[in-house]
Short mmCIF file of C-alpha atoms and ligand atoms in Angstrom, two decimals:
data_model
loop_
_atom_site.label_atom_id
_atom_site.label_comp_id
_atom_site.label_asym_id
_atom_site.label_seq_id
_atom_site.Cartn_x
_atom_site.Cartn_y
_atom_site.Cartn_z
CA MET A 1 -0.44 -23.99 16.08
CA ILE A 2 -2.70 -24.33 19.09
CA ASP A 3 -3.43 -27.86 20.31
CA ILE A 4 -7.18 -28.07 20.71
CA TYR A 5 -7.87 -31.82 20.80
CA PRO A 6 -6.99 -32.75 23.42
CA TYR A 7 -7.13 -29.16 24.68
CA ASN A 8 -4.72 -28.05 27.38
CA ALA A 9 -6.47 -25.29 29.31
CA SER A 10 -3.89 -22.54 29.15
CA THR A 11 -5.42 -19.38 27.67
CA PRO A 12 -4.73 -16.50 30.10
CA ALA A 13 -7.45 -13.85 30.55
CA ASN A 14 -8.75 -11.17 32.85
CA CYS A 15 -12.40 -10.99 33.88
CA PRO A 16 -14.36 -8.40 31.83
CA ARG A 17 -16.32 -7.41 34.97
CA CYS A 18 -13.76 -7.15 37.79
CA GLY A 19 -10.42 -7.48 35.96
CA ALA A 20 -9.18 -10.37 38.12
CA GLU A 21 -7.13 -13.16 36.58
CA SER A 22 -9.35 -16.02 35.59
CA LYS A 23 -9.16 -19.79 35.22
CA ASP A 24 -9.45 -21.46 31.83
CA ALA A 25 -12.32 -23.94 32.26
CA GLY A 26 -10.75 -26.29 29.69
CA GLU A 27 -13.56 -26.13 27.13
CA LEU A 28 -13.62 -24.47 23.72
CA PHE A 29 -16.59 -22.98 21.90
CA PHE A 30 -16.70 -22.70 18.10
CA GLN A 31 -18.76 -19.55 17.54
CA GLY A 32 -18.15 -19.17 13.79
CA THR A 33 -15.45 -16.67 12.87
CA HIS A 34 -14.02 -17.06 16.39
CA VAL A 35 -12.89 -19.92 18.57
CA LEU A 36 -13.38 -19.10 22.25
CA ALA A 37 -11.99 -20.52 25.48
CA GLU A 38 -14.50 -20.78 28.34
CA GLN A 39 -13.32 -19.00 31.47
CA ASN A 40 -14.46 -18.59 35.05
CA CYS A 41 -13.47 -15.64 37.25
CA SER A 42 -12.17 -16.87 40.58
CA ASP A 43 -13.03 -13.50 42.22
CA CYS A 44 -16.57 -12.58 41.11
CA GLY A 45 -17.61 -15.94 39.63
CA LEU A 46 -18.48 -14.57 36.16
CA ASP A 47 -18.53 -17.10 33.32
CA PHE A 48 -17.08 -15.57 30.19
CA TYR A 49 -15.23 -16.25 26.94
CA VAL A 50 -11.82 -15.19 25.64
CA THR A 51 -10.92 -15.36 21.95
CA LEU A 52 -8.13 -17.75 20.98
CA PRO A 53 -5.33 -15.81 19.21
CA ILE A 54 -6.29 -16.80 15.66
CA GLY A 55 -6.95 -14.53 12.67
CA HIS A 56 -7.76 -10.93 13.58
CA ALA A 57 -8.39 -11.96 17.21
CA ALA A 58 -4.59 -12.38 17.56
CA LEU A 59 -4.35 -8.60 16.97
CA TYR A 60 -7.51 -7.57 18.84
CA PRO A 61 -8.32 -10.06 21.63
CA VAL A 62 -11.77 -9.90 23.19
CA VAL A 63 -13.08 -11.07 26.57
CA CYS A 64 -16.85 -11.17 26.81
CA ALA A 65 -19.40 -12.39 29.39
CA ARG A 66 -21.45 -15.29 28.05
CA ASP A 67 -24.55 -13.07 27.92
CA GLY A 68 -22.57 -10.22 26.31
CA ARG A 69 -23.18 -7.83 29.25
CA TYR A 70 -19.50 -7.24 30.05
CA ALA A 71 -16.70 -7.05 27.52
CA ARG A 72 -13.14 -5.79 27.15
CA TYR A 73 -11.47 -5.12 23.82
CA ASN A 74 -9.47 -2.54 21.87
CA ARG A 75 -12.20 0.07 21.34
CA GLN A 76 -10.07 2.24 19.10
CA GLU A 77 -8.96 -0.31 16.54
CA GLY A 78 -10.76 -3.55 17.33
CA SER A 79 -14.44 -2.51 17.57
CA TRP A 80 -15.23 -3.62 14.02
CA MET A 81 -14.27 -7.17 15.03
CA ALA A 82 -15.39 -7.22 18.68
CA LEU A 83 -18.90 -5.74 18.35
CA PRO A 84 -20.41 -8.41 16.04
CA LEU A 85 -18.96 -11.08 18.36
CA ILE A 86 -20.46 -9.44 21.48
CA ARG A 87 -23.81 -8.93 19.72
CA SER A 88 -23.85 -12.62 18.79
CA PHE A 89 -24.24 -13.35 22.54
CA GLN A 90 -26.81 -10.61 23.14
CA LYS A 91 -29.53 -10.66 20.53
CA ASP A 92 -28.53 -12.53 17.39
CA ALA A 93 -29.23 -16.18 17.97
CA GLY A 94 -27.25 -17.09 14.85
CA ALA A 95 -28.77 -18.73 11.83
CA GLU A 96 -29.83 -22.36 11.30
CA VAL A 97 -27.35 -23.78 8.89
CA GLU A 98 -26.32 -26.84 6.94
CA ILE A 99 -22.74 -27.96 7.54
CA ALA A 100 -21.34 -30.48 5.08
CA LEU A 101 -18.26 -32.69 5.16
CA LEU A 102 -16.56 -32.74 1.73
CA GLN A 103 -13.50 -34.74 0.67
CA PRO A 104 -13.25 -36.59 4.02
CA ASN A 105 -9.94 -38.04 5.15
CA PRO A 106 -9.53 -41.30 7.08
CA GLY A 107 -7.91 -39.73 10.18
CA GLY A 108 -4.41 -38.95 11.43
CA GLU A 109 -3.10 -35.74 12.93
CA LEU A 110 -5.34 -32.91 11.84
CA LEU A 111 -4.45 -29.29 11.15
CA LEU A 112 -7.61 -27.18 11.15
CA VAL A 113 -7.78 -23.81 9.38
CA ASN A 114 -10.82 -21.71 10.28
CA CYS A 115 -11.59 -19.44 7.30
CA LEU A 116 -15.11 -18.46 8.38
CA ASP A 117 -15.52 -14.70 8.08
CA SER A 118 -18.18 -12.22 7.02
CA CYS A 119 -15.75 -10.46 4.66
CA PHE A 120 -14.74 -12.22 1.43
CA GLY A 121 -11.27 -10.61 1.43
CA HIS A 122 -10.61 -11.98 4.90
CA VAL A 123 -11.78 -15.46 3.87
CA PHE A 124 -9.47 -15.30 0.89
CA THR A 125 -6.33 -14.28 2.84
CA LYS A 126 -7.07 -16.79 5.60
CA LEU A 127 -7.35 -19.43 2.91
CA TRP A 128 -3.80 -18.76 1.69
CA ASN A 129 -2.66 -20.44 4.90
CA VAL A 130 -4.13 -23.74 3.69
CA TYR A 131 -1.75 -23.71 0.72
CA LEU A 132 1.22 -22.64 2.83
CA LEU A 133 0.53 -25.29 5.50
CA LYS A 134 0.12 -27.97 2.87
CA LYS A 135 3.69 -27.28 1.72
CA GLN A 136 4.99 -26.97 5.28
CA TYR A 137 3.32 -30.11 6.69
CA PRO A 138 2.85 -32.50 3.74
CA PHE A 139 2.28 -35.52 6.00
CA LYS A 140 -0.47 -34.04 8.15
CA THR A 141 -4.18 -34.05 7.38
CA LEU A 142 -5.63 -30.65 6.57
CA ALA A 143 -9.21 -29.52 7.09
CA VAL A 144 -10.64 -26.10 6.37
CA LEU A 145 -13.79 -24.50 7.80
CA LEU A 146 -15.11 -22.52 4.88
CA PRO A 147 -18.25 -20.67 3.76
CA ALA A 148 -19.95 -22.88 1.12
CA ARG A 149 -19.70 -20.08 -1.44
CA CYS A 150 -15.89 -20.24 -1.29
CA CYS A 151 -15.40 -24.03 -1.58
CA TRP A 152 -14.31 -23.66 -5.22
CA LEU A 153 -11.13 -21.98 -3.93
CA ILE A 154 -9.91 -25.34 -2.56
CA THR A 155 -8.52 -27.22 -5.53
CA ASP A 156 -6.55 -29.84 -3.61
CA SER A 157 -8.65 -33.02 -3.33
CA GLU A 158 -6.70 -34.11 -0.23
CA VAL A 159 -7.85 -31.12 1.82
CA GLU A 160 -10.96 -31.90 3.84
CA ILE A 161 -13.63 -29.20 3.58
CA TRP A 162 -16.09 -28.34 6.36
CA SER A 163 -18.55 -26.31 4.36
CA VAL A 164 -20.91 -23.89 6.16
CA ASP A 165 -23.83 -22.96 3.92
CA LEU A 166 -24.52 -19.42 5.08
CA PRO A 167 -24.26 -16.06 3.30
CA LEU A 168 -21.07 -14.26 4.32
CA GLU A 169 -22.93 -11.35 5.91
CA GLU A 170 -24.70 -13.81 8.24
CA LEU A 171 -21.49 -15.44 9.47
CA GLY A 172 -20.67 -12.60 11.87
CA LYS A 173 -23.79 -13.46 13.87
CA GLY A 174 -22.42 -16.87 14.83
CA VAL A 175 -23.27 -20.30 13.43
CA GLN A 176 -25.83 -22.37 15.30
CA GLY A 177 -24.82 -25.98 15.82
CA LEU A 178 -21.25 -25.44 14.60
CA ASP A 179 -19.67 -26.17 18.00
CA ALA A 180 -21.26 -29.62 18.37
CA TRP A 181 -20.65 -30.50 14.69
CA VAL A 182 -16.95 -29.59 14.83
CA LYS A 183 -16.36 -31.50 18.07
CA GLU A 184 -18.01 -34.58 16.53
CA GLN A 185 -15.49 -34.43 13.66
CA PHE A 186 -12.55 -34.30 16.10
CA LYS A 187 -13.34 -37.88 17.20
CA ARG A 188 -12.06 -39.20 13.85
CA PHE A 189 -8.55 -37.87 14.52
CA ALA A 190 -5.70 -38.73 16.87
CA SER A 191 -5.13 -35.03 17.57
CA VAL A 192 -6.24 -31.65 16.27
CA ALA A 193 -4.17 -28.45 16.10
CA LEU A 194 -5.68 -25.11 15.11
CA SER A 195 -3.79 -22.84 12.73
CA GLU A 196 -3.27 -19.30 14.02
CA VAL A 197 -4.34 -18.20 10.51
CA PRO A 198 -2.07 -15.15 10.19
CA VAL A 199 -4.11 -12.57 8.30
CA HIS A 200 -1.07 -11.21 6.49
CA PRO A 201 0.74 -14.35 5.33
CA PRO A 202 3.84 -13.81 3.20
CA LEU A 203 3.03 -13.30 -0.49
CA GLU A 204 6.24 -15.02 -1.58
CA GLY A 205 5.72 -18.62 -2.42
CA LEU A 206 1.98 -18.20 -2.95
CA ASP A 207 0.73 -19.61 -6.19
CA VAL A 208 -2.16 -17.30 -7.14
CA ASP A 209 -2.72 -19.33 -10.29
CA GLU A 210 -3.30 -22.48 -8.20
CA ILE A 211 -5.68 -20.83 -5.72
CA LEU A 212 -7.77 -18.81 -8.16
CA GLN A 213 -7.37 -21.10 -11.17
CA ALA A 214 -6.62 -17.95 -13.14
CA ARG A 215 -3.14 -17.03 -14.31
CA PRO A 216 -2.10 -13.46 -13.38
CA PHE A 217 -1.40 -10.98 -16.20
CA ASP A 218 1.78 -11.97 -18.03
CA LEU A 219 3.90 -8.79 -18.12
CA GLU A 220 5.40 -9.92 -21.43
CA ASP A 221 1.96 -9.19 -22.92
CA PHE A 222 1.51 -5.74 -21.34
CA GLU A 223 2.00 -3.89 -24.62
CA LYS A 224 0.65 -6.65 -26.85
CA LEU A 225 -2.83 -7.12 -25.34
CA PRO A 226 -5.63 -4.56 -25.96
CA LEU A 227 -5.51 -1.88 -23.28
CA GLN A 228 -8.06 -2.59 -20.55
CA LEU A 229 -8.68 -0.57 -17.37
CA THR A 230 -11.07 -1.78 -14.69
CA PHE A 231 -12.63 0.03 -11.75
CA ILE A 232 -13.68 -2.11 -8.77
CA TRP A 233 -16.93 -0.73 -7.34
CA ARG A 234 -17.73 -1.09 -3.67
CA SER A 235 -21.15 -0.25 -2.28
CA ASP A 236 -20.03 1.06 1.11
CA ARG A 237 -16.80 2.95 0.36
CA PHE A 238 -16.44 5.68 -2.25
CA TRP A 239 -14.01 7.95 -4.05
CA LEU A 240 -15.54 11.41 -3.56
CA ASN A 241 -12.65 13.91 -3.77
CA SER A 242 -14.73 16.33 -1.66
CA ARG A 243 -14.26 17.07 2.01
CA LEU A 244 -17.86 18.19 2.34
CA LEU A 245 -19.31 15.02 0.80
CA ASP A 246 -16.87 12.91 2.78
CA LEU A 247 -18.10 14.54 6.00
CA LEU A 248 -21.73 14.10 4.95
CA TYR A 249 -21.23 10.43 4.11
CA LYS A 250 -19.45 9.74 7.42
CA ALA A 251 -22.26 11.54 9.30
CA SER A 252 -24.86 9.48 7.41
CA ILE A 253 -23.18 6.27 8.58
CA LYS A 254 -22.96 7.51 12.17
CA PHE A 255 -26.55 8.76 12.38
CA GLY A 256 -28.13 6.16 10.10
CA PHE A 257 -29.40 8.23 7.17
CA GLN A 258 -27.28 6.62 4.43
CA PHE A 259 -30.41 5.85 2.38
CA LEU A 260 -30.94 9.61 1.99
CA VAL A 261 -27.48 10.36 0.58
CA ARG A 262 -26.57 7.11 -1.17
CA ASP A 263 -27.81 8.12 -4.64
CA MET A 264 -25.96 11.43 -4.48
CA ILE A 265 -22.75 9.71 -3.29
CA CYS A 266 -22.95 7.10 -6.06
CA PHE A 267 -23.65 9.81 -8.65
CA ARG A 268 -20.58 11.74 -7.47
CA GLN A 269 -18.32 8.70 -7.88
CA VAL A 270 -19.72 7.97 -11.35
CA HIS A 271 -19.13 11.62 -12.26
CA LEU A 272 -15.46 11.39 -11.15
CA LEU A 273 -15.03 8.15 -13.08
CA GLY A 274 -16.48 9.84 -16.17
CA ARG A 275 -13.89 12.60 -15.91
CA LEU A 276 -11.16 10.02 -15.33
CA ARG A 277 -12.20 8.08 -18.44
CA LYS A 278 -12.19 11.22 -20.60
CA ARG A 279 -8.68 12.20 -19.49
CA ILE A 280 -7.29 8.74 -20.14
CA GLN A 281 -9.11 8.32 -23.42
CA ASN A 282 -7.81 11.64 -24.73
CA ALA A 283 -4.30 10.22 -24.46
CA LEU A 284 -5.11 6.56 -25.12
CA PRO A 285 -8.18 6.40 -27.39
CA GLU A 286 -7.97 2.60 -27.74
CA ALA A 287 -8.50 2.01 -23.99
CA ARG A 288 -11.46 -0.12 -22.88
CA PHE A 289 -13.14 0.68 -19.53
CA LEU A 290 -14.91 -1.83 -17.32
CA VAL A 291 -16.47 -1.72 -13.87
CA THR A 292 -16.97 -4.77 -11.63
CA GLY A 293 -18.31 -5.11 -8.11
CA LEU A 294 -21.44 -5.67 -6.09
CA ASN A 295 -24.46 -3.41 -6.37
CA THR A 296 -25.95 -2.02 -9.54
CA SER A 297 -27.01 1.41 -8.23
CA ALA A 298 -25.91 4.44 -10.25
CA ARG A 299 -25.99 4.04 -14.02
CA PHE A 300 -22.76 4.36 -15.92
CA PRO A 301 -22.64 6.51 -19.04
CA LYS A 302 -21.65 5.24 -22.48
CA GLY A 303 -18.02 4.22 -22.66
CA TRP A 304 -18.15 1.96 -19.61
CA GLU A 305 -18.88 -1.76 -19.70
CA ASP A 306 -20.83 -2.40 -16.52
CA GLU A 307 -20.07 -5.89 -15.16
CA ARG A 308 -21.52 -5.25 -11.69
CA VAL A 309 -24.04 -7.68 -10.19
CA PRO A 310 -26.47 -7.50 -7.24
CA HIS A 311 -25.44 -10.94 -5.91
CA ILE A 312 -22.28 -12.92 -6.31
CA VAL A 313 -22.05 -16.55 -7.39
CA GLU A 314 -19.07 -18.68 -8.45
CA SER A 315 -19.59 -18.09 -12.18
CA VAL A 316 -19.47 -14.30 -11.60
CA GLU A 317 -16.24 -14.57 -9.60
CA ARG A 318 -14.66 -16.57 -12.40
CA ARG A 319 -15.83 -14.05 -15.03
CA TRP A 320 -14.46 -11.14 -12.99
CA ASN A 321 -11.15 -12.98 -12.53
CA GLU A 322 -10.88 -13.23 -16.30
CA ILE A 323 -11.43 -9.46 -16.52
CA PHE A 324 -8.79 -8.72 -13.83
CA ARG A 325 -6.16 -10.98 -15.39
CA THR A 326 -6.51 -9.19 -18.72
CA SER A 327 -6.46 -5.67 -17.23
CA GLN A 328 -3.29 -3.60 -17.45
CA VAL A 329 -4.53 -1.50 -14.53
CA VAL A 330 -7.24 -1.95 -11.90
CA ILE A 331 -8.41 1.05 -9.87
CA GLY A 332 -10.38 1.15 -6.63
CA VAL A 333 -10.76 2.49 -3.12
CA HIS A 334 -8.79 0.63 -0.42
CA GLY A 335 -10.46 -2.53 0.87
CA SER A 336 -10.38 -6.30 0.81
CA HIS A 337 -12.32 -6.25 -2.49
CA MET A 338 -8.96 -5.17 -4.05
CA LEU A 339 -7.07 -8.34 -3.06
CA ILE A 340 -7.96 -10.53 -6.03
CA PRO A 341 -7.95 -7.75 -8.67
CA THR A 342 -4.46 -6.61 -7.58
CA ALA A 343 -3.22 -10.23 -7.52
CA LEU A 344 -4.34 -10.82 -11.11
CA ALA A 345 -3.97 -7.49 -12.94
CA ALA A 346 -0.61 -6.13 -14.14
CA GLY A 347 -0.86 -2.92 -12.10
CA PHE A 348 -3.14 -0.98 -9.78
CA VAL A 349 -4.01 2.47 -8.51
CA GLU A 350 -5.46 2.35 -5.01
CA ILE A 351 -7.33 5.36 -3.63
CA LEU A 352 -6.43 5.40 0.04
CA PRO A 353 -8.62 6.98 2.75
CA ARG A 354 -6.36 8.68 5.32
CA HIS A 355 -7.59 6.57 8.22
CA LYS A 356 -6.47 3.52 6.24
CA VAL A 357 -2.83 4.66 5.90
CA PRO A 358 -1.69 2.29 8.71
CA HIS A 359 -3.26 -0.57 6.72
CA LEU A 360 -1.50 0.21 3.43
CA THR A 361 -0.69 -2.97 1.46
CA GLU A 362 -2.99 -5.20 3.57
CA ASP A 363 -5.40 -5.55 0.66
CA ILE A 364 -2.79 -5.91 -2.08
CA GLY A 365 -2.08 -9.24 -3.77
CA GLN A 366 0.48 -8.01 -6.30
CA GLN A 367 3.77 -9.92 -6.31
CA HIS A 368 6.09 -7.90 -8.60
CA GLY A 369 9.60 -7.41 -7.27
CA GLY A 370 12.29 -4.82 -7.94
CA ARG A 371 11.38 -1.46 -9.49
CA LEU A 372 8.25 -2.94 -11.03
CA GLY A 373 6.64 -3.26 -7.58
CA PRO A 374 6.27 0.49 -6.88
CA PHE A 375 5.97 1.30 -10.61
CA LEU A 376 2.94 -0.93 -11.12
CA GLY A 377 1.48 -0.40 -7.64
CA ARG A 378 0.36 3.16 -6.95
CA PHE A 379 -1.37 4.60 -3.87
CA VAL A 380 -3.08 7.98 -4.06
CA ASP A 381 -4.80 10.07 -1.40
CA GLU A 382 -8.61 9.89 -1.05
CA PHE A 383 -8.88 13.54 -2.13
CA SER A 384 -7.06 12.98 -5.40
CA SER A 385 -8.57 14.47 -8.54
CA PRO A 386 -9.40 12.48 -11.70
CA ARG A 387 -6.50 14.37 -13.28
CA LEU A 388 -3.99 12.97 -10.77
CA VAL A 389 -5.37 9.40 -10.98
CA ALA A 390 -5.27 9.62 -14.80
CA HIS A 391 -1.68 10.91 -14.58
CA HIS A 392 -0.67 7.76 -12.66
CA VAL A 393 -2.48 5.44 -15.07
CA LEU A 394 -0.92 7.13 -18.12
CA SER A 395 2.55 7.05 -16.61
CA MET A 396 2.19 3.31 -15.94
CA VAL A 397 0.88 2.48 -19.40
CA LYS A 398 3.21 4.74 -21.38
CA GLY A 399 6.33 4.18 -19.27
CA PHE A 400 5.94 0.43 -18.83
CA GLY A 401 8.33 -0.63 -21.60
CA ARG A 402 11.16 1.54 -20.26
CA VAL A 403 10.90 0.26 -16.66
CA TYR A 404 10.18 -3.34 -17.59
CA GLY A 405 13.12 -3.41 -20.00
CA ALA A 406 15.52 -1.94 -17.42
CA ASP A 407 14.27 -4.35 -14.76
CA CYS A 408 14.76 -7.34 -17.06
CA MET A 409 18.28 -6.19 -17.89
CA GLU A 410 19.10 -5.86 -14.22
CA VAL A 411 17.80 -9.37 -13.52
CA GLN A 412 19.85 -10.73 -16.44
CA LYS A 413 22.93 -8.90 -15.14
CA LYS A 414 22.44 -10.39 -11.66
CA GLN A 415 21.92 -13.87 -13.12
CA LYS A 416 25.07 -13.41 -15.18
CA ALA A 417 27.04 -12.24 -12.11
CA ILE A 418 25.79 -15.24 -10.11
CA GLY A 419 26.82 -17.47 -13.04
CA VAL A 420 30.32 -15.92 -13.08
CA GLU A 421 30.61 -16.37 -9.30
CA ARG A 422 29.49 -19.99 -9.59
CA GLU A 423 31.99 -20.62 -12.37
CA ALA A 424 34.76 -19.05 -10.27
CA PHE A 425 33.68 -21.15 -7.28
CA ASN A 426 33.67 -24.33 -9.37
CA TYR A 427 37.10 -23.44 -10.73
CA TRP A 428 38.63 -22.99 -7.29
ZN1 ZN B 1 -14.56 -11.16 37.91
#
């Protein structure tokens, strides 16, 4: 927790222009995704900001002149986060926005969780902290800064919601008027502490059912329910299984000619999915195949139920959740769009780009323990063939009963052993 009201000026930083140690000016600025401490360089006089260590900024801190002309950050791993922030001071003025106070509380000691983010997966994992904090600090008042689209994910009527009505993709540009609005709210409370919002909170103890209002797949029903396999489509990351196409797609992103190759890239992924479906269906003719995700480009052939949409609204999220929670296996390329599907489905196959290997498991919501964890959670290389992916899916579906049965027996044995120990303990 970081005490921010009253705020004790104590965030250390080095000037992005001359590198000298600076003085925290004692003021905070709520930019949107980031909370910044105002700084002044005692050597060259530059006024600049430093990110408070919350969310991804705890991993990749940024210092940035107030006009964005000078900045220091981790260029290798942190550019994706730092560049939108720096640009928000250079050219993007940030959008006009309506901020609403929902479920207000009378006052007290406030814990504030900032879940504003341009990526839905990030919003979702940040939001887990609200549920964890609620259990940890039941007597404190909780407020959450949240994109309006995600308010339905707060089911606790005692949690105050600060709803920012802006499309997610606009949030990275900063939120006009947020700083003044937030500081006005502080006046209702005796004190305000800001959650560090760890972006990889522990999965244990998280009630997915409570957060999503959708019960994850019950493994008891794995062999009873009709077999359903779902691919999660993403419009900016693809399974291509071709080094040449991979190179072409990366070059198109770098040099800005994606619009020229997009159709071909989408067609290639649909082609691979067609081959995957055939292989699985040869062995499991009863299987049903669905595809969810944003974007409706690339038509799917017969045999696929296309549940993709161009824009997302709450009713679509709820419909997709119903699909995930009744899917034996979900398949998709690594990314935060996999968080909810892997939390709700029985198992998953994730296609992992090699540059994402260090981030393995970051986008996984599955909670199975014991042998079932690795059995129902498979990672395959980005250059895997439909044959290999199908092999994993078939092994999960056909071998489930054997592994599940053994795992249950082991749990029963352990419970029995604990029971015997307890009995012995009681006896002595
Ligand atoms: Zn300086």
